[in-house]
Amino acid sequence: MEVLRKRMSLRRLPQLFDKILDQSIVSIQTMLSRPILNKDRCASMASRCSKTITQYKFDMMAMTIPIAQDTARDHTQLADDAKNKLRLLDGCLDDHRMQLVESREKEGFPSLKRILYELQSKKIPRKLGIRARRERKVVRSIIKILRQRPDITVRRTDKSKVFYVASLLKKGAINHEQHKNMSPKTDALELAHLHFIPKPHKPDTPLRPIVAAIHAPATEVSKFLNDLLAPVFLRVARKATFINGIDLVRALEKYVTDGQLKPTTLFITFDVENLYTMIPRQGALEALMQFLERHLRNKKIGILRIDDIMRMARLVLDTNIFAYENKYYRQIRGGAMGSAFTQTLANIYMLDWEQKLIQDQEADKEIYGRYIDDVFMTTNSTFDQVKEKLENAHRKDPNIRISYSIQSTIDFLDVTVSNDNGQLKTTIFHKPAAEPYILPYTSDHPRHVYHNIPYAALLRAGRICSNVEDFDIERIRIDLSLLLNEYPPSFVSKHFHRFFQLNQAMPVLERLDSEVYHEIHQNLLHTPTRKEKQLEETTEDLDALPEMLQKKKPWDSNVMYAKYNFESGPRLAFQSEFRTWWKQHFGHAGSSVEHVQLKFAVKTNHTLEDILVHKKPPRHMLKRKPNTTEQRTANQDNPLTRKLKTT
């Protein structure tokens, strides 16, 4: 079995296995090579064929490994039984500065300079150098091809009117520091631009429009409104909102405990089409006004009145201006995909639309939950009754169009939910087009990043999978995915054992103990995730200002952060070298900064996406042009201009 896993990590399957598969697609390759076929269609079919073969190999290996493991478990169990029989027989810094007094402290920074120079100038290992040259050659060849092929688009796959802020400052609703945080930075100001992200998991690969507005004039106001209103919405609609797939599994298991799951129970999902871009501007603002009047304490949040919030909301919607293909556009319907406030506004608009469905589900003791534009429901009504209810909802608002599915086994978020003759079964859902990709082990990232990946994947599986057999299948899938992404088998085994040991679940790994797994599943499922803890904190005090407007915490003089760019090779030793240097020159016993804790802030290098994906229009289309007065002032301040005038 370990030999098989090693083959997976090296991507060398048994020759007989590869030979059978290669022979099975000879006829397909022959047909695809015929010149009569359209080139684009031929390339698409060849890609589908390649993915199908890859997935088939993956599935076959996923079947082979559990069979081998089950055989090993049976032999282990026989050995344990024999041993038990034998045993039975046998048993009948204050101001953030310091003075350099001692000689070793004075020598500290020259010493650090030497360390950095040595790490930077030291020759990298031969293997790493070969790999770097090979990857550079590949990237340059890809860039060359892309320049010659304007028909190829590279994208990462999916899934200045600010004057009102000044009036809030004059009214005392915000202070000068808060005003500064909300105002756009004029030197970094940029117009938004439109680009598209392909969705390869859907038929015909549709595109998702994204308005990139990170430096747009109203971006900070949009973030402010989102931080202000999202906690209010979540508090109001928490019972009808799913935060993630784990939230769904909790609701379903409670549904079973309450005795609501019957052999005839059906599951419903529906998707709201183009929610962000289809909500009407005026209708959304009216829904926002009604929501604020109904749910705000004293008709304000903190010292911000409803009128202040509404004027800022109009400002964000009115300044959705972006560049696309050398032209400028203003969005007049819906909100920008990429604006923080758009999601909250869409949620509030949907809340009014879904009230009838929520009330009907609560009356029947059924589940209703929404995650942005995806909805999950349970029902014990007949198929025709459910269909009629959904058709009525579809006709309620011409701006909201839904497409629904009613089945006993259904996929929602990352969970597959099944009603197996009155027995609930939940497993992790994998999209058909999804490939077994995990951050490659050879990628240039700090080591602790890789240590967390196996544990986090098993933690997710333990929370979602309802029985031990499905959990074991998912464990094998994670194992294969890690091996295919060049994680060493010993590394994978070590961190898998770490998960089972920390959660006291070794019987699950050794003999698939269903009772132990059920207990672990319940413990993991009902332990709040980090995101859930953060959301709970934000909804506790709704009168508090958003984080971006809160006063910054004072700098902790007991912690020092060392920032550096992470790289494989000689720089891997930077942290240990820096710690040694710090202890030798400053952090030694008796020093005034002996108590200071050292932490490292790591920045990674550019990715292939940074190099290959170019989404932004030309710089001159996005940057703010100075007016005549500003240009004249800039010229007067320019020494070269003054010199020319004098001449």
XYZ file of C-alpha atoms in Angstrom:
647
model
C 0.000 0.000 0.000
C 2.846 2.408 0.831
C 4.455 1.527 -2.515
C 1.181 2.467 -4.211
C 1.064 5.809 -2.352
C 4.686 6.460 -3.293
C 3.818 5.829 -6.950
C 1.023 8.403 -6.646
C 3.366 11.034 -5.216
C 5.833 10.397 -8.074
C 2.994 10.243 -10.640
C 4.184 6.837 -11.865
C 1.263 4.452 -12.027
C 1.798 0.761 -12.891
C 2.640 0.372 -16.605
C -0.207 -2.083 -17.207
C -2.661 0.432 -15.721
C -1.482 3.245 -18.010
C -1.308 0.944 -21.058
C -4.958 -0.137 -20.732
C -6.136 3.482 -20.461
C -3.969 4.667 -23.357
C -5.333 1.913 -25.616
C -8.914 2.828 -24.680
C -8.600 6.371 -26.091
C -6.697 5.605 -29.312
C -9.887 5.763 -31.391
C -10.889 9.091 -29.797
C -7.460 10.608 -30.487
C -7.668 9.434 -34.105
C -11.029 11.169 -34.585
C -9.796 14.361 -32.906
C -6.760 14.506 -35.212
C -8.903 14.745 -38.361
C -8.629 18.193 -40.028
C -12.370 18.357 -40.736
C -13.097 19.204 -37.084
C -13.288 22.827 -35.920
C -10.024 23.680 -34.101
C -11.653 25.320 -31.069
C -14.207 22.515 -30.723
C -11.442 19.938 -31.147
C -9.339 21.590 -28.413
C -12.352 21.673 -26.079
C -13.100 17.974 -26.669
C -9.436 17.038 -26.175
C -9.412 18.926 -22.863
C -12.567 17.117 -21.714
C -11.057 13.775 -22.717
C -7.873 14.507 -20.758
C -9.829 15.546 -17.651
C -12.032 12.447 -17.881
C -9.007 10.132 -18.060
C -7.319 11.949 -15.153
C -10.473 11.692 -13.037
C -10.846 8.001 -13.960
C -7.273 7.284 -12.850
C -7.919 9.168 -9.626
C -11.142 7.221 -8.964
C -9.474 3.869 -9.691
C -6.647 4.646 -7.276
C -9.209 5.828 -4.715
C -10.869 2.389 -5.015
C -7.623 0.403 -4.898
C -6.230 2.024 -1.755
C -9.285 1.453 0.520
C -9.460 -2.202 -0.575
C -5.805 -2.624 0.370
C -6.375 -0.782 3.650
C -9.423 -2.895 4.536
C -7.381 -6.039 3.884
C -4.604 -4.714 6.127
C -7.148 -3.844 8.844
C -8.609 -7.367 8.734
C -5.160 -8.922 9.138
C -4.381 -6.506 11.981
C -7.662 -7.397 13.680
C -6.892 -11.127 13.416
C -3.472 -10.527 14.949
C -4.990 -8.425 17.760
C -7.576 -11.118 18.497
C -4.831 -13.733 18.735
C -2.798 -11.498 21.079
C -5.836 -10.903 23.294
C -6.399 -14.648 23.594
C -2.757 -15.151 24.555
C -2.994 -12.332 27.132
C -6.152 -13.932 28.547
C -4.339 -17.188 28.965
C -1.278 -15.506 30.349
C -3.323 -13.401 32.697
C -5.311 -15.984 34.180
C 10.266 48.574 25.063
C 8.481 51.754 27.060
C 8.809 54.414 24.274
C 9.750 51.910 21.594
C 13.394 53.072 21.562
C 16.526 51.936 23.356
C 20.002 53.311 23.844
C 22.896 51.262 22.514
C 25.231 51.160 25.501
C 27.065 47.849 25.463
C 29.601 47.055 22.774
C 27.671 43.984 21.594
C 24.557 46.143 21.135
C 26.546 48.622 19.022
C 27.854 45.742 16.927
C 24.308 44.387 16.435
C 23.294 46.164 13.238
C 26.612 45.705 11.387
C 26.297 42.020 12.336
C 22.719 41.879 10.992
C 23.900 43.524 7.763
C 26.530 40.793 7.345
C 23.929 38.041 7.984
C 21.525 39.480 5.411
C 24.323 39.895 2.865
C 25.442 36.282 3.341
C 21.889 34.932 3.003
C 21.293 37.037 -0.107
C 24.608 36.320 -1.832
C 24.971 32.654 -0.887
C 24.701 30.335 -3.869
C 21.426 28.416 -4.001
C 21.482 24.585 -4.065
C 22.052 22.997 -7.481
C 18.638 21.255 -7.619
C 16.817 24.462 -6.705
C 18.771 26.369 -9.358
C 17.871 23.815 -12.040
C 14.208 23.970 -11.019
C 14.219 27.801 -11.024
C 15.730 27.956 -14.527
C 13.274 25.348 -15.822
C 10.244 27.137 -14.368
C 11.467 30.510 -15.645
C 11.834 29.034 -19.126
C 8.305 27.573 -18.981
C 6.771 30.854 -17.782
C 8.574 32.876 -20.464
C 7.407 30.464 -23.164
C 3.801 30.773 -21.898
C 4.055 34.579 -21.950
C 5.423 34.441 -25.511
C 2.538 32.223 -26.653
C -0.018 34.515 -24.990
C 1.415 37.550 -26.791
C 1.030 35.755 -30.122
C -2.510 34.545 -29.313
C -4.829 37.489 -28.510
C -7.759 35.027 -28.614
C -6.538 33.338 -25.397
C -7.691 34.863 -22.107
C -5.987 33.933 -18.832
C -8.042 34.433 -15.663
C -8.188 32.951 -12.188
C -11.275 30.746 -12.059
C -14.241 31.267 -9.731
C -16.286 30.873 -8.165
C -15.373 61.002 -7.043
C -18.357 62.173 -5.115
C -17.244 61.889 -1.520
C -18.237 65.274 -0.185
C -20.934 63.915 2.121
C -18.272 62.429 4.378
C -17.111 65.955 5.080
C -20.655 66.956 6.075
C -20.739 64.055 8.562
C -17.522 65.440 10.018
C -19.041 68.907 10.416
C -22.129 67.433 12.095
C -19.950 65.556 14.591
C -21.177 62.107 13.509
C -17.557 61.046 12.965
C -14.245 62.463 14.168
C -11.223 63.599 12.127
C -9.431 60.235 12.329
C -12.567 58.373 11.192
C -13.068 60.888 8.388
C -9.501 60.265 7.249
C -10.084 56.475 7.167
C -13.246 56.821 5.060
C -11.913 59.389 2.595
C -10.199 58.243 -0.624
C -6.424 58.601 -0.830
C -6.026 61.082 -3.688
C -2.512 59.926 -4.576
C -3.703 56.297 -4.978
C -7.133 57.101 -6.441
C -8.085 54.917 -9.418
C -11.234 54.406 -11.431
C -12.774 50.930 -11.161
C -12.420 48.517 -14.083
C -14.503 45.573 -15.274
C -13.117 42.078 -15.875
C -14.582 38.581 -16.074
C -13.840 35.342 -14.211
C -14.670 32.080 -16.036
C -16.759 29.410 -14.270
C -15.463 26.137 -15.789
C -17.628 23.964 -13.504
C -20.754 25.084 -15.406
C -21.813 24.157 -18.977
C -20.321 26.357 -21.738
C -18.072 28.092 -19.155
C -20.112 31.247 -18.391
C -18.378 34.387 -17.114
C -18.832 36.197 -13.813
C -18.493 40.008 -14.134
C -16.306 41.618 -11.462
C -15.860 45.356 -10.952
C -12.420 45.835 -9.386
C -12.776 48.997 -7.314
C -10.107 48.674 -4.631
C -8.903 52.275 -5.140
C -12.206 53.770 -6.354
C -13.502 56.977 -4.696
C -16.417 55.386 -2.787
C -14.716 52.095 -1.841
C -14.048 53.054 1.786
C -17.640 54.282 2.201
C -18.855 50.955 0.763
C -16.711 49.021 3.264
C -17.994 51.231 6.068
C -21.651 50.550 5.198
C -21.001 46.819 4.921
C -19.260 46.695 8.320
C -22.060 48.798 9.803
C -25.102 46.930 8.436
C -23.960 43.305 7.955
C -24.048 42.538 11.737
C -27.566 44.027 11.959
C -28.771 41.873 9.060
C -27.175 38.733 10.502
C -28.800 39.292 13.894
C -32.225 39.759 12.263
C -31.975 36.900 9.732
C -29.669 34.451 11.555
C -32.262 31.645 11.763
C -32.846 31.795 8.000
C -29.176 32.205 7.027
C -26.520 29.563 6.452
C -22.958 30.744 7.043
C -21.368 27.615 5.540
C -21.953 23.917 4.866
C -21.265 23.043 8.507
C -24.182 25.274 9.513
C -26.412 23.283 7.130
C -25.337 19.918 8.611
C -26.136 21.172 12.137
C -29.636 22.239 11.044
C -30.259 18.887 9.325
C -29.153 16.814 12.312
C -31.457 18.852 14.582
C -34.231 18.264 12.029
C -33.635 14.503 12.394
C -33.533 14.711 16.211
C -36.901 16.522 16.170
C -38.383 13.574 14.248
C -39.129 15.545 11.076
C -37.166 13.401 8.591
C -39.455 10.822 6.944
C -38.743 8.329 4.133
C -40.748 10.658 1.842
C -38.970 13.891 2.863
C -37.639 15.872 -0.107
C -34.873 18.463 -0.280
C -35.179 21.661 -2.327
C -32.500 24.030 -3.572
C -32.934 27.089 -5.726
C -30.585 29.694 -7.112
C -31.412 33.382 -7.606
C -30.125 34.387 -11.031
C -27.806 37.429 -11.253
C -28.917 38.749 -7.860
C -26.292 41.485 -7.434
C -26.780 43.036 -10.855
C -30.571 42.591 -11.186
C -31.867 44.287 -8.022
C -33.468 47.650 -8.942
C -31.772 50.715 -7.484
C -34.915 52.402 -6.138
C -36.445 49.138 -4.919
C -33.237 48.249 -3.072
C -33.078 51.680 -1.397
C -36.727 51.409 -0.317
C -36.071 47.934 1.126
C -33.025 49.323 2.965
C -35.051 52.203 4.427
C -37.790 49.844 5.673
C -35.180 47.474 7.137
C -33.446 50.294 9.035
C -36.703 51.747 10.374
C -37.854 48.309 11.528
C -34.680 47.022 13.172
C -32.487 49.915 14.363
C -32.520 50.908 18.018
C -33.532 54.555 18.401
C -33.435 54.859 14.584
C -29.643 55.051 14.504
C -26.413 53.065 14.878
C -24.056 54.707 17.325
C -24.550 58.379 16.457
C -25.318 57.799 12.752
C -28.948 58.472 11.847
C -30.925 56.599 9.170
C -30.767 59.678 6.928
C -26.945 59.636 7.093
C -26.839 55.933 6.178
C -29.278 56.361 3.266
C -27.299 59.244 1.763
C -24.103 57.192 1.899
C -25.913 54.228 0.280
C -27.047 56.469 -2.603
C -23.498 57.761 -2.937
C -22.116 54.226 -3.356
C -24.776 53.243 -5.921
C -24.414 56.502 -7.885
C -20.630 56.195 -8.253
C -20.479 52.720 -9.831
C -18.391 53.996 -12.749
C -15.822 51.759 -14.409
C -13.611 51.351 -17.470
C -13.910 48.504 -19.962
C -12.291 48.112 -23.398
C -11.207 51.767 -23.649
C -14.659 53.114 -22.728
C -16.258 54.430 -19.540
C -19.546 53.095 -18.150
C -21.871 53.847 -15.236
C -23.881 50.991 -13.728
C -27.519 52.073 -13.382
C -29.018 48.779 -12.175
C -28.010 46.675 -9.180
C -24.698 46.932 -7.373
C -21.145 46.333 -8.486
C -19.832 42.764 -8.172
C -16.807 43.495 -6.030
C -18.268 46.282 -3.892
C -18.497 45.299 -0.201
C -21.882 46.988 0.318
C -23.518 45.183 -2.642
C -23.827 41.845 -0.811
C -25.438 43.412 2.267
C -27.864 45.429 0.121
C -28.802 42.302 -1.888
C -29.345 40.347 1.353
C -31.673 43.042 2.705
C -33.626 43.149 -0.585
C -33.976 39.348 -0.558
C -35.098 39.313 3.098
C -38.370 41.030 2.229
C -38.966 38.747 -0.785
C -38.415 35.502 1.166
C -40.612 36.289 4.201
C -43.611 34.270 2.933
C -41.436 31.194 2.312
C -39.790 31.526 5.746
C -43.163 31.780 7.518
C -44.576 28.761 5.638
C -41.507 26.660 6.480
C -41.611 27.647 10.163
C -45.326 26.770 10.354
C -44.582 23.290 8.952
C -41.445 22.886 11.163
C -39.314 22.628 8.031
C -35.862 24.083 7.281
C -35.312 27.273 5.301
C -31.806 28.680 4.916
C -30.117 31.015 2.441
C -26.459 31.572 1.603
C -26.407 34.806 -0.464
C -28.257 33.685 -3.648
C -28.545 29.925 -2.897
C -31.467 28.582 -0.836
C -32.000 25.191 0.840
C -35.365 23.877 2.067
C -36.876 20.633 3.362
C -40.452 19.495 2.799
C -42.849 16.666 3.583
C -45.406 17.971 1.074
C -45.998 16.348 -2.309
C -43.857 17.204 -5.323
C -46.726 19.109 -7.004
C -47.459 21.173 -3.871
C -43.813 22.193 -3.559
C -43.591 23.049 -7.248
C -46.665 25.293 -7.020
C -45.193 27.123 -4.007
C -41.905 27.752 -5.850
C -43.670 28.928 -9.011
C -45.626 31.463 -6.935
C -42.344 32.717 -5.451
C -40.874 32.924 -8.966
C -43.728 35.223 -10.075
C -43.658 37.444 -6.968
C -40.957 39.901 -8.130
C -39.989 40.381 -11.807
C -36.438 41.252 -10.691
C -35.897 37.920 -8.911
C -35.763 34.848 -11.144
C -35.107 31.439 -9.579
C -34.153 28.005 -10.911
C -34.969 25.154 -8.538
C -34.387 21.437 -7.962
C -36.483 19.010 -5.840
C -34.901 15.638 -4.981
C -34.210 13.158 -2.185
C -30.452 13.584 -2.800
C -29.206 17.088 -3.481
C -26.024 19.209 -3.465
C -25.857 22.501 -1.570
C -22.684 24.533 -0.977
C -20.003 21.884 -0.271
C -22.428 19.250 1.107
C -24.279 16.376 -0.572
C -27.463 15.648 1.417
C -29.289 12.307 1.016
C -32.480 10.855 2.465
C -31.807 7.109 2.435
C -35.252 5.729 3.326
C -35.564 7.993 6.366
C -31.848 7.971 7.268
C -29.892 11.217 6.859
C -26.570 11.015 5.053
C -24.249 13.987 4.526
C -20.974 13.894 2.600
C -18.609 16.416 1.024
C -19.700 17.523 -2.449
C -17.040 17.735 -5.173
C -17.945 19.505 -8.405
C -17.521 17.271 -11.482
C -15.006 19.670 -13.035
C -12.986 20.026 -9.815
C -9.450 18.670 -10.024
C -7.520 17.236 -7.040
C -5.529 20.450 -6.616
C -4.000 21.546 -3.313
C -1.192 24.061 -2.810
C 1.796 22.156 -4.297
C 4.456 21.112 -1.819
C 7.134 22.619 -4.082
C 5.454 26.038 -3.989
C 7.429 28.852 -2.356
C 5.527 29.202 0.943
C 6.548 29.023 4.629
C 6.566 25.472 6.007
C 3.789 26.048 8.563
C 1.330 26.630 5.701
C 1.752 23.023 4.526
C 1.452 21.641 8.066
C -2.068 23.064 8.405
C -3.446 21.772 5.074
C -3.903 18.031 5.937
C -5.342 18.847 9.376
C -7.810 21.429 8.032
C -8.986 19.053 5.271
C -9.616 16.211 7.751
C -11.325 18.621 10.158
C -13.759 19.676 7.412
C -14.427 16.031 6.504
C -15.042 15.106 10.155
C -17.591 17.890 10.513
C -19.543 17.193 7.320
C -19.445 13.391 6.794
C -22.217 11.750 8.832
C -20.801 8.195 8.890
C -17.361 6.671 9.229
C -17.327 4.986 5.793
C -17.860 8.294 3.960
C -15.267 9.962 6.177
C -12.752 7.246 5.281
C -13.439 7.701 1.553
C -12.849 11.439 1.952
C -9.659 10.764 3.935
C -8.373 8.654 1.041
C -9.309 11.385 -1.434
C -7.368 13.934 0.642
C -4.433 11.510 0.826
C -4.365 11.069 -2.974
C -4.736 14.808 -3.604
C -1.777 15.560 -1.345
C 0.358 12.877 -2.998
C -0.524 14.145 -6.489
C 0.602 17.613 -5.404
C 4.020 16.204 -4.436
C 3.591 16.007 -0.657
C 5.964 13.292 0.668
C 4.087 10.167 1.877
C 5.868 10.363 5.249
C 4.738 14.006 5.668
C 1.112 13.080 4.889
C 1.134 10.107 7.286
C 2.671 12.195 10.070
C 0.033 14.939 9.883
C -2.835 12.482 9.444
C -1.739 10.762 12.673
C -1.522 14.183 14.327
C -5.220 14.816 13.558
C -6.357 11.440 14.905
C -4.176 11.666 18.009
C -5.253 15.215 18.939
C -8.915 14.256 18.556
C -8.467 10.883 20.324
C -9.648 9.120 17.167
C -7.005 6.454 16.525
C -9.674 3.666 16.588
C -11.256 5.369 13.536
C -7.986 5.222 11.604
C -7.104 1.698 12.699
C -10.449 -0.123 12.430
C -13.139 2.398 11.319
C -14.849 2.388 14.729
C -18.302 3.908 14.036
C -19.122 4.696 17.691
C -15.890 6.613 18.232
C -16.402 8.434 14.929
C -19.967 9.460 15.843
C -18.704 11.042 19.075
C -15.868 12.862 17.277
C -18.220 14.011 14.500
C -20.584 15.559 17.055
C -17.748 17.267 18.951
C -16.217 18.738 15.789
C -19.585 19.693 14.283
C -20.705 21.706 17.305
C -17.363 23.431 17.898
C -17.710 26.972 16.438
C -15.441 27.768 13.503
C -13.196 30.829 13.558
C -15.559 32.691 11.212
C -18.550 31.908 13.435
C -16.730 33.275 16.486
C -15.904 36.480 14.603
C -19.521 36.902 13.460
C -20.773 36.338 16.997
C -18.476 39.085 18.274
C -19.665 41.562 15.625
C -23.355 40.963 16.408
C -22.983 41.341 20.191
C -22.700 45.142 20.236
C -24.589 46.688 17.324
C -24.086 50.226 18.650
C -20.317 49.949 18.245
C -18.749 51.615 15.210
C -17.292 49.396 12.469
C -13.708 48.300 12.986
C -12.383 50.680 10.314
C -13.731 53.666 12.299
C -12.671 52.500 15.736
C -9.643 54.039 17.352
C -6.552 52.025 16.586
C -5.085 50.027 19.444
C -1.766 51.380 20.743
C 1.353 49.661 19.529
C 2.347 46.787 21.815
C 5.895 47.575 22.923
C 6.347 43.982 24.120
C 6.218 42.576 20.573
C 8.569 43.255 17.665
C 7.627 42.219 14.117
C 10.343 41.411 11.600
C 9.023 41.579 8.027
C 10.785 39.780 5.207
C 10.209 38.141 1.819
C 10.105 34.356 2.060
C 12.171 32.341 -0.419
C 13.401 28.776 -0.653
C 17.148 28.317 -0.624
C 19.561 30.178 1.677
C 16.834 32.534 2.955
C 15.114 29.622 4.702
C 17.606 30.186 7.516
C 16.595 33.836 8.012
C 14.342 33.295 11.049
C 16.850 31.193 12.997
C 19.712 33.542 12.056
C 17.685 36.589 13.091
C 16.690 35.032 16.448
C 20.328 34.178 17.187
C 21.397 37.713 16.259
C 18.672 39.269 18.449
C 19.572 37.191 21.515
C 23.267 37.847 21.063
C 23.070 41.634 20.726
C 19.791 42.803 22.320
C 17.634 40.059 23.879
C 20.297 38.789 26.279
C 19.778 38.483 30.049
C 19.784 41.866 31.788
C 18.942 43.819 28.614
C 16.194 46.467 28.749
C 14.411 44.653 25.886
C 14.889 41.126 27.191
C 11.093 40.771 27.581
C 10.317 41.698 23.947
C 8.713 38.854 21.985
C 9.942 38.340 18.430
C 7.409 37.595 15.652
C 7.880 37.291 11.901
C 5.610 38.737 9.209
C 6.201 36.823 5.983
C 5.492 38.069 2.474
C 5.491 35.551 -0.389
C 6.752 36.139 -3.919
C 4.606 36.787 -6.989
C 2.441 33.920 -8.225
C 1.791 32.787 -11.798
C -1.503 34.671 -11.609
C 0.394 37.914 -10.946
C 2.649 37.239 -13.938
C 0.167 35.899 -16.510
C -3.180 37.513 -15.677
C -3.553 41.091 -16.904
C -7.006 42.505 -16.166
C -6.426 46.231 -15.791
C -6.917 48.725 -18.639
C -4.087 51.173 -19.425
C -3.008 53.265 -16.452
C -3.961 56.577 -18.093
C -7.631 55.465 -18.209
C -7.836 54.846 -14.466
C -5.677 57.495 -12.807
C -7.048 60.874 -11.785
C -5.872 63.682 -14.044
C -4.789 66.853 -12.190
C -6.714 70.014 -13.091
C -5.011 73.141 -14.435
C -4.503 74.725 -10.998
C -2.986 71.546 -9.554
C -0.716 71.167 -12.584
C 0.439 74.788 -12.266
C 1.180 74.292 -8.550
C 3.078 71.086 -9.273
C 5.159 72.837 -11.929
C 5.978 75.681 -9.535
C 7.179 73.180 -6.934
C 9.314 71.338 -9.482
C 12.988 72.511 -9.267
C 13.578 71.642 -12.918
C 10.657 73.859 -14.005
C 11.945 76.766 -11.906
C 15.402 76.379 -13.453
C 14.005 76.434 -17.004
C 11.997 79.594 -16.249
C 15.079 81.311 -14.833
C 17.072 80.416 -17.926
